[in-house]
PDB file of C-alpha atoms in Angstrom:
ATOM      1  CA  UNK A   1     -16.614  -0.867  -0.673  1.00 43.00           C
ATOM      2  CA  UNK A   2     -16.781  -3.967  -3.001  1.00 47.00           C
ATOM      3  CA  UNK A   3     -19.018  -4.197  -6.055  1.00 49.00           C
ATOM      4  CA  UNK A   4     -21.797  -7.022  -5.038  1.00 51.00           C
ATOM      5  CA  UNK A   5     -23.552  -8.795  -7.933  1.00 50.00           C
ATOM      6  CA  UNK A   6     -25.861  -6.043  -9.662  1.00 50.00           C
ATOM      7  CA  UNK A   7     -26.856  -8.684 -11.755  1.00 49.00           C
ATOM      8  CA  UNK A   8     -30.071  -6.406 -13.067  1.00 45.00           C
ATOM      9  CA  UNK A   9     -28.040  -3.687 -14.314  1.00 49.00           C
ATOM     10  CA  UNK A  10     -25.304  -6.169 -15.950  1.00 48.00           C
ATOM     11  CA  UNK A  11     -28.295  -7.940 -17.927  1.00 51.00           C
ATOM     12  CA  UNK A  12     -28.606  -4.950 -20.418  1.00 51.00           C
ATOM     13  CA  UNK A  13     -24.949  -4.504 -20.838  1.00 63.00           C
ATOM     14  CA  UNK A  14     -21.759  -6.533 -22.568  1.00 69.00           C
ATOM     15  CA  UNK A  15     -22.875 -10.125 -22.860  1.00 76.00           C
ATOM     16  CA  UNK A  16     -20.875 -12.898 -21.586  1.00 77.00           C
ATOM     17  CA  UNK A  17     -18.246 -15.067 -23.151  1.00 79.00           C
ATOM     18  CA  UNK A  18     -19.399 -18.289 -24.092  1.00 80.00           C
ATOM     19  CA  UNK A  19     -16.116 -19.178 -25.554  1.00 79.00           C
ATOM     20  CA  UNK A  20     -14.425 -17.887 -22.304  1.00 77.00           C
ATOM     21  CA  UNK A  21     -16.719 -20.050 -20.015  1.00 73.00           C
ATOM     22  CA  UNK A  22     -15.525 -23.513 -21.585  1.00 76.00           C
ATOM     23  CA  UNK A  23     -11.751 -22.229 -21.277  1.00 72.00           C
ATOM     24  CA  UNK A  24     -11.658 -21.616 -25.038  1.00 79.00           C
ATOM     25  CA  UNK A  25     -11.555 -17.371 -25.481  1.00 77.00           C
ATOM     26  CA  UNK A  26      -8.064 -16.206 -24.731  1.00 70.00           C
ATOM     27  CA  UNK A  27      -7.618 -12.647 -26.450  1.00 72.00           C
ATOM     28  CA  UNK A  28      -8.652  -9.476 -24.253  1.00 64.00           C
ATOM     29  CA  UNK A  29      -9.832  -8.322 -28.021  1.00 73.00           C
ATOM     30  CA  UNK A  30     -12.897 -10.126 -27.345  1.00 76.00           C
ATOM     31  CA  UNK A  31     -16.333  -8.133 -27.506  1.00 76.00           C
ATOM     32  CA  UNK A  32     -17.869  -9.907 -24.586  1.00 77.00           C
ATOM     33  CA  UNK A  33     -17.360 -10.125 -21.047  1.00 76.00           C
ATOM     34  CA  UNK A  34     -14.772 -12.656 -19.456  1.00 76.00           C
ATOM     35  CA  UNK A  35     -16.300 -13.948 -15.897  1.00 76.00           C
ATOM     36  CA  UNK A  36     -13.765 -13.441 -13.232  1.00 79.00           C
ATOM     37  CA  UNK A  37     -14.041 -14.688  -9.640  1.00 83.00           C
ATOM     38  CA  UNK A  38     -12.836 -11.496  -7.129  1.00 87.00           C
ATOM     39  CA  UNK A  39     -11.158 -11.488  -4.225  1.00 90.00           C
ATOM     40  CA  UNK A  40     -13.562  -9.456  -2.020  1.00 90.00           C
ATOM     41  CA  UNK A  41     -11.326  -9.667   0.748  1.00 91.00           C
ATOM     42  CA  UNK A  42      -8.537  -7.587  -1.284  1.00 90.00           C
ATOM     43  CA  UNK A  43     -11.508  -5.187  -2.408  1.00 90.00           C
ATOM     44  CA  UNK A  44     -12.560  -4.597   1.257  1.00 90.00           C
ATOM     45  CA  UNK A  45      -9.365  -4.429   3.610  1.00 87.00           C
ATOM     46  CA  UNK A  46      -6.029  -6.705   2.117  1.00 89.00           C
ATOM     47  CA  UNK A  47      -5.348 -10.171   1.454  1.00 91.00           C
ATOM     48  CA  UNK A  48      -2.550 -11.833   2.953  1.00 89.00           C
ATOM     49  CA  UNK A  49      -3.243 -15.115   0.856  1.00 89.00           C
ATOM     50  CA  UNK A  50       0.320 -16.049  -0.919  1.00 86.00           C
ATOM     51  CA  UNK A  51      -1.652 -18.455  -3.525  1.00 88.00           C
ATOM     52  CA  UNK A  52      -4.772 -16.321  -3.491  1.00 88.00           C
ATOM     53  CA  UNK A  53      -7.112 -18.299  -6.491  1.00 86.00           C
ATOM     54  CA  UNK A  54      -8.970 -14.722  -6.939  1.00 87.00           C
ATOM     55  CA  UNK A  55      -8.486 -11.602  -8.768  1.00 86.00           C
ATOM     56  CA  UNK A  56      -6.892  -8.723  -7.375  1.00 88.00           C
ATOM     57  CA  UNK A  57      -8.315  -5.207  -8.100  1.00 87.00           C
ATOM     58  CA  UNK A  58     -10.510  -2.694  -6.898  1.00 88.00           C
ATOM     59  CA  UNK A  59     -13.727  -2.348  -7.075  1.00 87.00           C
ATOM     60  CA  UNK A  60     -13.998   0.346  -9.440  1.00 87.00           C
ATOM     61  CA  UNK A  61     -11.469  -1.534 -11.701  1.00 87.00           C
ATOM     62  CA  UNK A  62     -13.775  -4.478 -11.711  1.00 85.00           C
ATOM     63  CA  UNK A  63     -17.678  -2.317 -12.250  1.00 85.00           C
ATOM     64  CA  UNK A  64     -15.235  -0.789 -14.791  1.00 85.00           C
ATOM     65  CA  UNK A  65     -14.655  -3.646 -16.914  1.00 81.00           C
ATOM     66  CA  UNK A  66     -17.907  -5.398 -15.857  1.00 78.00           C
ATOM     67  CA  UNK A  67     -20.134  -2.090 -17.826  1.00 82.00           C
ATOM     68  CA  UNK A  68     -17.148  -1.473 -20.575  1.00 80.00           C
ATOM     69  CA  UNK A  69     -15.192  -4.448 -21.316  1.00 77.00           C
ATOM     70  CA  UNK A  70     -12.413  -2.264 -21.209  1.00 79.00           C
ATOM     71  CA  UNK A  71      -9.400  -3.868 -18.539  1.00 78.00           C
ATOM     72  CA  UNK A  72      -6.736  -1.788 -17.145  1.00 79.00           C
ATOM     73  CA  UNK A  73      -3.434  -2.618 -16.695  1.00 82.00           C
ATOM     74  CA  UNK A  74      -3.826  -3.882 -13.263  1.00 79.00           C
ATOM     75  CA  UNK A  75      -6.392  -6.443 -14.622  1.00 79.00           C
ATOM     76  CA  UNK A  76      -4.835  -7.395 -17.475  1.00 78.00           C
ATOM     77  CA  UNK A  77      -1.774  -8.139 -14.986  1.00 79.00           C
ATOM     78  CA  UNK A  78      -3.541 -10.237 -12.797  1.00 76.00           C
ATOM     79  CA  UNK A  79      -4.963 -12.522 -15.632  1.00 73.00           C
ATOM     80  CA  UNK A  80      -1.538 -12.623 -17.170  1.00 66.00           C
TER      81      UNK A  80
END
């Protein structure tokens, strides 16, 4: 089951990157959240896209880093 937008609960947690948003925050040091687009298609069943434009993880691995800022290994793979 995928994470869908709790946007209410997000509000009182990690702000977002501003820098990050204009392509200019590069450093997983950073105290704020980096915006990612999902694939929700991996997150429910599989994706069989070869040049897939979306993130690959779960959706614990994405509520994770969405309420701690924290990114796993798998994240920080799929980033680069």
């Amino acid at each position: 089951m995928a994470f869908y937008g709790k946007e209410q609960v997000l509000k009182n947690t990690i702000p977002k990157c501003q820098a990050f948003e204009k392509g200019k925050c590069a450093t997983w040091d950073c105290k704020q959240i980096h915006t990612f687009k999902y694939c929700y298609n991996y997150q429910n069943t599989k994706c069989d896209k070869v040049d897939c434009p979306f993130l690959h993880c779960t959706s614990v691995e994405q509520y994770t880093y969405l309420m701690t800022g924290e990114a796993n290994e798998q994240l920080k793979r799929e980033v680069g």
